[in-house]
mmCIF file of C-alpha atoms in Angstrom:
data_model
loop_
_atom_site.group_PDB
_atom_site.id
_atom_site.type_symbol
_atom_site.label_atom_id
_atom_site.label_comp_id
_atom_site.label_asym_id
_atom_site.label_seq_id
_atom_site.Cartn_x
_atom_site.Cartn_y
_atom_site.Cartn_z
ATOM 1 C CA UNK L 1 -14.662 18.460 -4.753
ATOM 2 C CA UNK L 2 -16.218 20.025 -7.772
ATOM 3 C CA UNK L 3 -15.040 19.119 -11.247
ATOM 4 C CA UNK L 4 -14.816 21.690 -13.975
ATOM 5 C CA UNK L 5 -17.737 21.796 -16.355
ATOM 6 C CA UNK L 6 -15.209 20.896 -19.020
ATOM 7 C CA UNK L 7 -13.718 17.764 -17.461
ATOM 8 C CA UNK L 8 -10.903 17.687 -19.983
ATOM 9 C CA UNK L 9 -9.667 20.983 -18.582
ATOM 10 C CA UNK L 10 -8.868 19.152 -15.352
ATOM 11 C CA UNK L 11 -6.622 16.710 -17.189
ATOM 12 C CA UNK L 12 -2.980 17.649 -17.378
ATOM 13 C CA UNK L 13 -1.988 15.003 -19.877
ATOM 14 C CA UNK L 14 -3.609 12.211 -21.847
ATOM 15 C CA UNK L 15 -1.796 9.061 -20.825
ATOM 16 C CA UNK L 16 -3.699 6.602 -23.010
ATOM 17 C CA UNK L 17 -5.814 7.629 -25.964
ATOM 18 C CA UNK L 18 -9.118 6.044 -26.829
ATOM 19 C CA UNK L 19 -7.439 4.336 -29.785
ATOM 20 C CA UNK L 20 -4.571 2.952 -27.706
ATOM 21 C CA UNK L 21 -7.010 1.540 -25.178
ATOM 22 C CA UNK L 22 -9.199 -0.020 -27.862
ATOM 23 C CA UNK L 23 -6.213 -1.649 -29.546
ATOM 24 C CA UNK L 24 -4.880 -3.082 -26.307
ATOM 25 C CA UNK L 25 -8.289 -4.334 -25.202
ATOM 26 C CA UNK L 26 -8.606 -6.131 -28.527
ATOM 27 C CA UNK L 27 -5.206 -7.756 -27.965
ATOM 28 C CA UNK L 28 -6.212 -8.841 -24.489
ATOM 29 C CA UNK L 29 -9.440 -10.281 -25.870
ATOM 30 C CA UNK L 30 -7.513 -12.320 -28.424
ATOM 31 C CA UNK L 31 -5.074 -13.567 -25.801
ATOM 32 C CA UNK L 32 -7.840 -14.528 -23.385
ATOM 33 C CA UNK L 33 -9.790 -16.246 -26.167
ATOM 34 C CA UNK L 34 -6.746 -18.350 -26.980
ATOM 35 C CA UNK L 35 -5.867 -19.150 -23.368
ATOM 36 C CA UNK L 36 -9.393 -20.220 -22.446
ATOM 37 C CA UNK L 37 -10.233 -22.000 -25.699
ATOM 38 C CA UNK L 38 -12.541 -24.907 -24.958
ATOM 39 C CA UNK L 39 -13.623 -23.440 -21.645
ATOM 40 C CA UNK L 40 -16.442 -21.206 -20.591
ATOM 41 C CA UNK L 41 -15.100 -18.290 -18.626
ATOM 42 C CA UNK L 42 -16.896 -16.127 -16.101
ATOM 43 C CA UNK L 43 -15.860 -12.493 -16.164
ATOM 44 C CA UNK L 44 -16.346 -10.771 -12.832
ATOM 45 C CA UNK L 45 -16.249 -7.005 -13.014
ATOM 46 C CA UNK L 46 -15.369 -5.053 -9.922
ATOM 47 C CA UNK L 47 -17.632 -2.024 -9.783
ATOM 48 C CA UNK L 48 -17.546 0.709 -10.569
ATOM 49 C CA UNK L 49 -14.248 1.497 -12.216
ATOM 50 C CA UNK L 50 -13.959 -1.558 -14.414
ATOM 51 C CA UNK L 51 -17.337 -1.171 -16.134
ATOM 52 C CA UNK L 52 -16.120 0.385 -19.424
ATOM 53 C CA UNK L 53 -13.188 -2.022 -19.582
ATOM 54 C CA UNK L 54 -15.443 -4.996 -18.917
ATOM 55 C CA UNK L 55 -17.952 -3.869 -21.542
ATOM 56 C CA UNK L 56 -15.256 -3.526 -24.195
ATOM 57 C CA UNK L 57 -13.267 -6.594 -23.196
ATOM 58 C CA UNK L 58 -16.181 -9.026 -23.163
ATOM 59 C CA UNK L 59 -17.003 -8.081 -26.755
ATOM 60 C CA UNK L 60 -13.439 -8.903 -27.783
ATOM 61 C CA UNK L 61 -13.503 -12.424 -26.356
ATOM 62 C CA UNK L 62 -14.670 -15.036 -28.829
ATOM 63 C CA UNK L 63 -15.830 -17.618 -26.336
ATOM 64 C CA UNK L 64 -19.054 -18.448 -24.588
ATOM 65 C CA UNK L 65 -18.845 -16.507 -21.362
ATOM 66 C CA UNK L 66 -20.855 -15.355 -18.416
ATOM 67 C CA UNK L 67 -20.533 -12.069 -16.659
ATOM 68 C CA UNK L 68 -21.114 -11.067 -13.101
ATOM 69 C CA UNK L 69 -20.601 -7.964 -11.036
ATOM 70 C CA UNK L 70 -19.185 -7.309 -7.592
ATOM 71 C CA UNK L 71 -18.771 -4.210 -5.530
ATOM 72 C CA UNK L 72 -16.735 -3.821 -2.369
ATOM 73 C CA UNK L 73 -16.602 -0.921 0.001
ATOM 74 C CA UNK L 74 -13.582 1.315 -0.152
ATOM 75 C CA UNK L 75 -11.617 2.638 2.778
ATOM 76 C CA UNK L 76 -12.828 6.085 3.683
ATOM 77 C CA UNK L 77 -16.243 5.546 2.147
ATOM 78 C CA UNK L 78 -19.122 6.688 4.301
ATOM 79 C CA UNK L 79 -20.933 3.391 3.932
ATOM 80 C CA UNK L 80 -18.136 1.506 5.604
ATOM 81 C CA UNK L 81 -17.101 3.536 8.561
ATOM 82 C CA UNK L 82 -19.540 1.878 10.900
ATOM 83 C CA UNK L 83 -17.901 -1.529 10.576
ATOM 84 C CA UNK L 84 -14.298 -0.463 9.935
ATOM 85 C CA UNK L 85 -13.850 -3.497 7.716
ATOM 86 C CA UNK L 86 -14.164 -3.944 3.991
ATOM 87 C CA UNK L 87 -17.573 -5.254 2.997
ATOM 88 C CA UNK L 88 -19.060 -6.847 -0.064
ATOM 89 C CA UNK L 89 -21.629 -4.304 -1.223
ATOM 90 C CA UNK L 90 -22.734 -6.424 -4.157
ATOM 91 C CA UNK L 91 -21.999 -10.117 -4.293
ATOM 92 C CA UNK L 92 -21.978 -12.477 -7.255
ATOM 93 C CA UNK L 93 -25.400 -13.335 -8.579
ATOM 94 C CA UNK L 94 -24.466 -16.916 -9.509
ATOM 95 C CA UNK L 95 -22.164 -19.556 -8.011
ATOM 96 C CA UNK L 96 -18.678 -19.898 -9.460
ATOM 97 C CA UNK L 97 -17.660 -23.262 -8.033
ATOM 98 C CA UNK L 98 -15.892 -25.304 -10.669
ATOM 99 C CA UNK L 99 -15.805 -22.395 -13.091
ATOM 100 C CA UNK L 100 -12.911 -20.500 -14.670
ATOM 101 C CA UNK L 101 -13.097 -16.983 -13.326
ATOM 102 C CA UNK L 102 -11.426 -13.889 -14.685
ATOM 103 C CA UNK L 103 -11.564 -10.968 -12.301
ATOM 104 C CA UNK L 104 -11.672 -7.761 -14.325
ATOM 105 C CA UNK L 105 -10.173 -4.728 -12.607
ATOM 106 C CA UNK L 106 -9.613 -1.181 -13.779
ATOM 107 C CA UNK L 107 -6.393 -0.510 -11.902
ATOM 108 C CA UNK L 108 -4.130 -2.311 -9.462
ATOM 109 C CA UNK L 109 -2.081 -0.085 -7.208
ATOM 110 C CA UNK L 110 -1.686 -1.176 -3.583
ATOM 111 C CA UNK L 111 -3.297 -4.537 -4.295
ATOM 112 C CA UNK L 112 -5.235 -4.395 -1.023
ATOM 113 C CA UNK L 113 -8.704 -4.594 -2.565
ATOM 114 C CA UNK L 114 -7.619 -7.272 -4.992
ATOM 115 C CA UNK L 115 -6.002 -9.305 -2.242
ATOM 116 C CA UNK L 116 -9.257 -9.239 -0.297
ATOM 117 C CA UNK L 117 -11.368 -10.083 -3.333
ATOM 118 C CA UNK L 118 -9.211 -12.993 -4.402
ATOM 119 C CA UNK L 119 -9.337 -14.515 -0.947
ATOM 120 C CA UNK L 120 -13.087 -14.089 -0.932
ATOM 121 C CA UNK L 121 -13.602 -15.570 -4.375
ATOM 122 C CA UNK L 122 -11.231 -18.478 -3.816
ATOM 123 C CA UNK L 123 -13.489 -19.425 -0.932
ATOM 124 C CA UNK L 124 -16.210 -20.050 -3.494
ATOM 125 C CA UNK L 125 -14.135 -22.845 -5.059
ATOM 126 C CA UNK L 126 -13.719 -21.760 -8.675
ATOM 127 C CA UNK L 127 -11.799 -24.124 -10.948
ATOM 128 C CA UNK L 128 -9.358 -21.314 -11.682
ATOM 129 C CA UNK L 129 -9.127 -17.635 -11.011
ATOM 130 C CA UNK L 130 -6.997 -15.036 -12.752
ATOM 131 C CA UNK L 131 -6.864 -11.275 -12.796
ATOM 132 C CA UNK L 132 -7.180 -9.051 -15.843
ATOM 133 C CA UNK L 133 -6.318 -5.446 -15.051
ATOM 134 C CA UNK L 134 -6.436 -2.605 -17.520
ATOM 135 C CA UNK L 135 -3.832 -0.599 -15.618
ATOM 136 C CA UNK L 136 -1.023 -1.666 -13.348
ATOM 137 C CA UNK L 137 0.702 0.856 -11.122
ATOM 138 C CA UNK L 138 3.462 -1.270 -9.580
ATOM 139 C CA UNK L 139 5.154 1.631 -7.802
ATOM 140 C CA UNK L 140 2.333 1.667 -5.294
ATOM 141 C CA UNK L 141 2.142 -2.054 -4.653
ATOM 142 C CA UNK L 142 1.891 -3.298 -1.096
ATOM 143 C CA UNK L 143 0.506 -6.746 -1.775
ATOM 144 C CA UNK L 144 2.221 -8.617 -4.588
ATOM 145 C CA UNK L 145 -0.350 -10.530 -6.586
ATOM 146 C CA UNK L 146 0.289 -12.265 -9.883
ATOM 147 C CA UNK L 147 -1.700 -10.575 -12.620
ATOM 148 C CA UNK L 148 -2.747 -12.824 -15.474
ATOM 149 C CA UNK L 149 -3.372 -10.037 -17.954
ATOM 150 C CA UNK L 150 -2.334 -6.392 -17.854
ATOM 151 C CA UNK L 151 -3.341 -3.741 -20.333
ATOM 152 C CA UNK L 152 -0.802 -1.098 -19.496
ATOM 153 C CA UNK L 153 1.807 -0.503 -16.848
ATOM 154 C CA UNK L 154 1.507 3.137 -15.912
ATOM 155 C CA UNK L 155 3.692 5.583 -13.986
ATOM 156 C CA UNK L 156 2.953 6.760 -10.501
ATOM 157 C CA UNK L 157 0.378 9.433 -11.289
ATOM 158 C CA UNK L 158 -3.213 10.159 -10.352
ATOM 159 C CA UNK L 159 -5.200 8.958 -13.356
ATOM 160 C CA UNK L 160 -8.849 9.316 -14.277
ATOM 161 C CA UNK L 161 -11.082 8.374 -17.182
ATOM 162 C CA UNK L 162 -12.287 5.174 -18.849
ATOM 163 C CA UNK L 163 -13.988 4.185 -15.614
ATOM 164 C CA UNK L 164 -11.496 5.667 -13.195
ATOM 165 C CA UNK L 165 -12.802 8.453 -11.041
ATOM 166 C CA UNK L 166 -11.887 11.095 -8.584
ATOM 167 C CA UNK L 167 -14.772 11.817 -6.265
ATOM 168 C CA UNK L 168 -17.031 9.768 -8.590
ATOM 169 C CA UNK L 169 -16.352 12.153 -11.493
ATOM 170 C CA UNK L 170 -14.380 11.690 -14.740
ATOM 171 C CA UNK L 171 -15.388 8.052 -15.250
ATOM 172 C CA UNK L 172 -16.954 8.858 -18.615
ATOM 173 C CA UNK L 173 -13.828 10.291 -20.219
ATOM 174 C CA UNK L 174 -12.964 8.089 -23.171
ATOM 175 C CA UNK L 175 -9.241 8.258 -22.484
ATOM 176 C CA UNK L 176 -7.053 7.786 -19.423
ATOM 177 C CA UNK L 177 -5.492 11.034 -18.294
ATOM 178 C CA UNK L 178 -3.446 12.456 -15.485
ATOM 179 C CA UNK L 179 -5.510 14.686 -13.257
ATOM 180 C CA UNK L 180 -4.192 18.186 -12.639
ATOM 181 C CA UNK L 181 -3.162 18.600 -8.992
ATOM 182 C CA UNK L 182 -5.398 21.670 -8.830
ATOM 183 C CA UNK L 183 -8.392 19.411 -9.396
ATOM 184 C CA UNK L 184 -7.800 17.380 -6.276
ATOM 185 C CA UNK L 185 -6.081 19.958 -4.133
ATOM 186 C CA UNK L 186 -9.001 22.363 -4.360
ATOM 187 C CA UNK W 1 -16.677 -10.862 15.575
ATOM 188 C CA UNK W 2 -15.659 -11.642 12.011
ATOM 189 C CA UNK W 3 -13.367 -14.521 11.031
ATOM 190 C CA UNK W 4 -10.630 -11.992 10.448
ATOM 191 C CA UNK W 5 -10.966 -10.460 13.901
ATOM 192 C CA UNK W 6 -11.095 -13.893 15.460
ATOM 193 C CA UNK W 7 -7.946 -14.915 13.610
ATOM 194 C CA UNK W 8 -6.054 -11.777 14.595
ATOM 195 C CA UNK W 9 -7.333 -11.543 18.109
ATOM 196 C CA UNK W 10 -8.316 -8.258 19.684
ATOM 197 C CA UNK W 11 -7.051 -5.127 18.036
ATOM 198 C CA UNK W 12 -3.682 -4.361 19.572
ATOM 199 C CA UNK W 13 -3.514 -1.118 21.413
ATOM 200 C CA UNK W 14 -0.429 0.214 19.733
ATOM 201 C CA UNK W 15 1.059 3.588 20.521
ATOM 202 C CA UNK W 16 2.044 4.813 17.109
ATOM 203 C CA UNK W 17 4.944 7.136 16.534
ATOM 204 C CA UNK W 18 3.158 9.084 13.835
ATOM 205 C CA UNK W 19 -0.432 9.676 12.837
ATOM 206 C CA UNK W 20 0.281 8.322 9.362
ATOM 207 C CA UNK W 21 1.249 4.989 10.900
ATOM 208 C CA UNK W 22 -2.038 4.837 12.753
ATOM 209 C CA UNK W 23 -3.827 5.578 9.497
ATOM 210 C CA UNK W 24 -1.969 2.827 7.661
ATOM 211 C CA UNK W 25 -2.864 0.456 10.496
ATOM 212 C CA UNK W 26 -6.519 1.345 10.004
ATOM 213 C CA UNK W 27 -6.235 0.825 6.238
ATOM 214 C CA UNK W 28 -4.638 -2.596 6.699
ATOM 215 C CA UNK W 29 -7.300 -3.503 9.239
ATOM 216 C CA UNK W 30 -9.984 -2.384 6.836
ATOM 217 C CA UNK W 31 -8.684 -4.680 4.117
ATOM 218 C CA UNK W 32 -8.146 -7.462 6.628
ATOM 219 C CA UNK W 33 -4.408 -7.677 6.214
ATOM 220 C CA UNK W 34 -2.749 -8.886 9.407
ATOM 221 C CA UNK W 35 0.028 -6.617 10.682
ATOM 222 C CA UNK W 36 2.362 -6.027 13.578
ATOM 223 C CA UNK W 37 3.821 -2.702 14.611
ATOM 224 C CA UNK W 38 7.599 -2.498 14.901
ATOM 225 C CA UNK W 39 7.910 -6.145 15.918
ATOM 226 C CA UNK W 40 11.552 -6.555 15.000
ATOM 227 C CA UNK W 41 14.706 -4.587 15.632
ATOM 228 C CA UNK W 42 17.476 -5.148 13.117
ATOM 229 C CA UNK W 43 21.016 -4.159 14.101
ATOM 230 C CA UNK W 44 22.641 -2.423 11.156
ATOM 231 C CA UNK W 45 25.856 -1.018 12.590
ATOM 232 C CA UNK W 46 28.392 -2.441 15.027
ATOM 233 C CA UNK W 47 31.622 -1.183 16.587
ATOM 234 C CA UNK W 48 34.850 -3.155 16.526
ATOM 235 C CA UNK W 49 33.855 -5.022 19.680
ATOM 236 C CA UNK W 50 30.621 -6.158 18.128
ATOM 237 C CA UNK W 51 28.431 -3.800 20.103
ATOM 238 C CA UNK W 52 25.391 -2.607 18.267
ATOM 239 C CA UNK W 53 25.657 1.066 17.439
ATOM 240 C CA UNK W 54 22.657 1.441 15.220
ATOM 241 C CA UNK W 55 19.425 -0.441 14.771
ATOM 242 C CA UNK W 56 16.413 -0.154 12.589
ATOM 243 C CA UNK W 57 12.860 -1.214 13.410
ATOM 244 C CA UNK W 58 10.640 -1.026 10.314
ATOM 245 C CA UNK W 59 7.215 0.327 11.158
ATOM 246 C CA UNK W 60 5.049 -2.577 10.045
ATOM 247 C CA UNK W 61 5.379 -6.274 9.410
ATOM 248 C CA UNK W 62 2.694 -8.055 7.425
ATOM 249 C CA UNK W 63 3.171 -11.694 8.467
ATOM 250 C CA UNK W 64 0.935 -13.219 5.813
ATOM 251 C CA UNK W 65 2.867 -11.406 3.104
ATOM 252 C CA UNK W 66 6.256 -11.590 4.828
ATOM 253 C CA UNK W 67 6.711 -7.916 4.106
ATOM 254 C CA UNK W 68 8.061 -5.051 6.188
ATOM 255 C CA UNK W 69 6.802 -1.528 5.533
ATOM 256 C CA UNK W 70 8.577 1.642 6.527
ATOM 257 C CA UNK W 71 6.706 4.922 6.287
ATOM 258 C CA UNK W 72 8.624 8.099 5.626
ATOM 259 C CA UNK W 73 6.070 10.845 5.743
ATOM 260 C CA UNK W 74 8.443 13.315 7.320
ATOM 261 C CA UNK W 75 10.502 16.100 5.843
ATOM 262 C CA UNK W 76 12.533 15.326 2.764
ATOM 263 C CA UNK W 77 15.807 15.912 4.584
ATOM 264 C CA UNK W 78 15.050 12.977 6.840
ATOM 265 C CA UNK W 79 14.121 10.721 3.972
ATOM 266 C CA UNK W 80 17.788 10.333 3.094
ATOM 267 C CA UNK W 81 18.355 8.859 6.507
ATOM 268 C CA UNK W 82 15.584 6.334 6.047
ATOM 269 C CA UNK W 83 16.821 5.499 2.569
ATOM 270 C CA UNK W 84 20.254 4.801 3.944
ATOM 271 C CA UNK W 85 18.900 2.585 6.681
ATOM 272 C CA UNK W 86 16.739 0.617 4.284
ATOM 273 C CA UNK W 87 19.662 0.232 1.890
ATOM 274 C CA UNK W 88 21.804 -1.044 4.752
ATOM 275 C CA UNK W 89 19.072 -3.381 5.894
ATOM 276 C CA UNK W 90 18.789 -4.874 2.426
ATOM 277 C CA UNK W 91 22.538 -5.382 2.255
ATOM 278 C CA UNK W 92 22.697 -7.119 5.617
ATOM 279 C CA UNK W 93 19.494 -9.123 5.370
ATOM 280 C CA UNK W 94 19.148 -9.896 1.658
ATOM 281 C CA UNK W 95 16.203 -12.243 2.091
ATOM 282 C CA UNK W 96 14.148 -9.618 3.836
ATOM 283 C CA UNK W 97 11.367 -7.893 1.920
ATOM 284 C CA UNK W 98 10.834 -4.261 2.822
ATOM 285 C CA UNK W 99 8.784 -1.590 1.126
ATOM 286 C CA UNK W 100 9.570 2.048 1.733
ATOM 287 C CA UNK W 101 6.436 4.137 1.609
ATOM 288 C CA UNK W 102 7.261 7.765 0.879
ATOM 289 C CA UNK W 103 5.212 10.828 1.713
ATOM 290 C CA UNK W 104 4.058 11.081 -1.885
ATOM 291 C CA UNK W 105 2.863 7.457 -1.794
ATOM 292 C CA UNK W 106 0.925 8.117 1.351
ATOM 293 C CA UNK W 107 -0.511 11.342 -0.039
ATOM 294 C CA UNK W 108 -1.686 9.441 -3.098
ATOM 295 C CA UNK W 109 -3.236 6.777 -0.910
ATOM 296 C CA UNK W 110 -5.141 9.401 1.037
ATOM 297 C CA UNK W 111 -6.331 11.035 -2.166
ATOM 298 C CA UNK W 112 -7.442 7.690 -3.497
ATOM 299 C CA UNK W 113 -9.514 7.106 -0.398
ATOM 300 C CA UNK W 114 -10.959 10.603 -0.502
ATOM 301 C CA UNK W 115 -9.134 11.695 2.617
ATOM 302 C CA UNK W 116 -7.338 14.635 1.099
ATOM 303 C CA UNK W 117 -8.102 16.708 4.185
ATOM 304 C CA UNK W 118 -5.704 14.512 6.111
ATOM 305 C CA UNK W 119 -2.835 14.954 3.705
ATOM 306 C CA UNK W 120 -1.524 18.160 5.207
ATOM 307 C CA UNK W 121 -1.691 16.653 8.680
ATOM 308 C CA UNK W 122 0.655 13.904 7.606
ATOM 309 C CA UNK W 123 3.357 16.191 6.307
ATOM 310 C CA UNK W 124 6.212 17.373 8.415
ATOM 311 C CA UNK W 125 5.952 17.186 12.160
ATOM 312 C CA UNK W 126 2.283 18.007 12.430
ATOM 313 C CA UNK W 127 1.408 14.359 12.233
ATOM 314 C CA UNK W 128 3.829 13.463 14.973
ATOM 315 C CA UNK W 129 2.079 12.025 17.983
ATOM 316 C CA UNK W 130 5.064 10.634 19.816
ATOM 317 C CA UNK W 131 8.550 9.445 19.109
ATOM 318 C CA UNK W 132 9.869 5.990 18.610
ATOM 319 C CA UNK W 133 12.780 3.765 17.781
ATOM 320 C CA UNK W 134 14.551 3.641 21.107
ATOM 321 C CA UNK W 135 14.639 0.049 22.062
ATOM 322 C CA UNK W 136 16.083 -1.778 25.012
ATOM 323 C CA UNK W 137 19.696 -0.700 24.707
ATOM 324 C CA UNK W 138 20.132 -1.814 21.112
ATOM 325 C CA UNK W 139 19.623 1.643 19.785
ATOM 326 C CA UNK W 140 22.314 3.742 18.237
ATOM 327 C CA UNK W 141 22.925 7.451 18.574
ATOM 328 C CA UNK W 142 20.992 8.222 15.425
ATOM 329 C CA UNK W 143 18.007 6.346 16.658
ATOM 330 C CA UNK W 144 18.036 8.312 19.859
ATOM 331 C CA UNK W 145 18.084 11.511 17.872
ATOM 332 C CA UNK W 146 15.369 10.113 15.652
ATOM 333 C CA UNK W 147 13.293 9.259 18.645
ATOM 334 C CA UNK W 148 13.779 12.497 20.475
ATOM 335 C CA UNK W 149 13.694 15.170 17.901
ATOM 336 C CA UNK W 150 12.638 14.495 14.387
ATOM 337 C CA UNK W 151 11.833 18.080 13.702
ATOM 338 C CA UNK W 152 15.152 19.635 14.565
ATOM 339 C CA UNK W 153 17.143 18.517 11.593
ATOM 340 C CA UNK W 154 19.798 16.007 12.185
ATOM 341 C CA UNK W 155 23.415 15.170 12.318
ATOM 342 C CA UNK W 156 22.460 12.301 10.112
ATOM 343 C CA UNK W 157 23.293 11.507 6.515
ATOM 344 C CA UNK W 158 26.756 10.739 7.769
ATOM 345 C CA UNK W 159 28.275 7.858 5.965
ATOM 346 C CA UNK W 160 29.217 5.165 8.482
ATOM 347 C CA UNK W 161 32.624 4.862 6.897
ATOM 348 C CA UNK W 162 33.196 8.593 7.342
ATOM 349 C CA UNK W 163 32.064 8.472 10.938
ATOM 350 C CA UNK W 164 34.614 5.809 11.767
ATOM 351 C CA UNK W 165 32.020 3.263 12.710
ATOM 352 C CA UNK W 166 32.430 -0.081 11.132
ATOM 353 C CA UNK W 167 29.465 -2.053 9.988
ATOM 354 C CA UNK W 168 29.818 -5.780 10.207
ATOM 355 C CA UNK W 169 27.167 -8.044 8.835
ATOM 356 C CA UNK W 170 25.626 -9.847 11.746
ATOM 357 C CA UNK W 171 22.195 -10.898 10.637
ATOM 358 C CA UNK W 172 20.819 -11.592 14.054
ATOM 359 C CA UNK W 173 17.840 -9.524 14.918
ATOM 360 C CA UNK W 174 15.617 -9.160 17.876
ATOM 361 C CA UNK W 175 11.947 -9.841 17.785
ATOM 362 C CA UNK W 176 10.260 -7.713 20.407
ATOM 363 C CA UNK W 177 7.319 -8.721 22.489
ATOM 364 C CA UNK W 178 4.328 -6.430 22.604
ATOM 365 C CA UNK W 179 5.133 -5.426 26.181
ATOM 366 C CA UNK W 180 8.708 -4.597 25.170
ATOM 367 C CA UNK W 181 7.388 -2.416 22.383
ATOM 368 C CA UNK W 182 5.064 -0.627 24.770
ATOM 369 C CA UNK W 183 7.878 -0.084 27.258
ATOM 370 C CA UNK W 184 10.038 1.343 24.510
ATOM 371 C CA UNK W 185 7.313 3.675 23.321
ATOM 372 C CA UNK W 186 6.622 4.844 26.873
ATOM 373 C CA UNK W 187 10.320 5.516 27.436
ATOM 374 C CA UNK W 188 10.602 7.397 24.179
ATOM 375 C CA UNK W 189 7.494 9.417 24.950
ATOM 376 C CA UNK W 190 8.829 10.317 28.367
ATOM 377 C CA UNK W 191 12.145 11.296 26.844
ATOM 378 C CA UNK W 192 10.318 13.512 24.394
ATOM 379 C CA UNK W 193 8.545 15.321 27.193
ATOM 380 C CA UNK W 194 11.797 16.011 29.016
ATOM 381 C CA UNK W 195 13.868 16.806 25.966
ATOM 382 C CA UNK W 196 15.048 20.399 25.910
ATOM 383 C CA UNK W 197 13.449 22.600 23.300
ATOM 384 C CA UNK W 198 15.599 23.307 20.299
#
C-alpha cells in the first residue's frame, strides 16, 4: 500500500484529538502514580505502536520507574512465516522477577497478542503485572483479559495515528483517526 | 518442538468447512491459543417426541478460555440464520460462552495482519472449501441445507414457532471425537459432490 503524501487526507475522521489524548494520558499518569505509590514500577512498552503513548505516559508518572521494550512478531509478518508461531523479536533487557510491571499497549482488540505476552511475562515471576492500554476495542475481543488502565474505549473502526499504523505508515500522526477505506482497499 | 506444540500434540488435520476457518485456525496456532474444531454438537430444536430436529456445532472451541467461536463470513442473508442459532444456543445453554465473528470482524482481522488480498476470498462462497454441519443423525433439516448448499439461498429464517416445531430446553449436548468429526466432514463433502446443481 502507498499512503498519500498528505497522510491526513487518508483519514476520514479524527476520533481523538491531540488535546484529548494528552489530557487522558495525564489522568492515567496521576492514577498510576497513586496506585503504585511507594513502589517502583517497570513500564514495558510493546513495540512499535505503543512508543508515543509510552513516551508521554512515563513523563506523567511521578514515581521512580524503569522502562523496557519488547517486540513480538505479528501474524502475517514476513519474519514469522517460517516458524508459524509468534516469536519474541525483542526481549526485555533486564529481569522483572519481584518487580511491579505495567505492560503498556497501544490498542487491545482481539487480545491474542496480549494474552501471549502476559503468559510469557508471568513466567518471569514479576511481583505484579497489569496492562495499561491507550485504546480498547472490545467489539473485536476474542480473549478476555482484565485491563488495569484504559485510555479510551473506541468503536469498531480501523484507526491509525499516535503510534498506530497501517502498513507501517501513519504512526506519526498526532491524533487518532479513522482510516478511509480507500486507503486500505487500494 | 516448542512447549506449546508439545502441550497440544501434533497439529490436527482438520478438514475445514470454509477457508476463513482454516485461516482462523492458523491465527490461533500462531498466537499459541489451543483450539478444537467443531468438537461439540448442541441440539437446539426438538419435536414433541423429544427427537432432535436441529443442532448447532460452533466452529471453534478454545478450551483454555472456555469460549466457542462461530464464524459467519458468508452472505448477509445467511447471517440471520446464524444469529438465530446463536441466540437459541444462548437461551438453552446460558452458561456457555460463544462469540460470533462476523464477516466484517474477519475482514478487519485480515487488514490488521496485512492480508487484505485474502479478504475478497473470504466473502461469499468463494472461500467455501467444503460443507459441514451434518453430524451423525442429530442434524436437522436446516443443517442439511446448510451443509449441502450454502450458496443457494435458504428456506431458513423461519421462526421455529411458525414452522410448528417446538423447541424444548434439553441442555444435553454431544461431544464428538475427532474421528466422528472427520466422518461427518467426509459425508458432507460426498453429499456436496452428489448434490444437484441449483
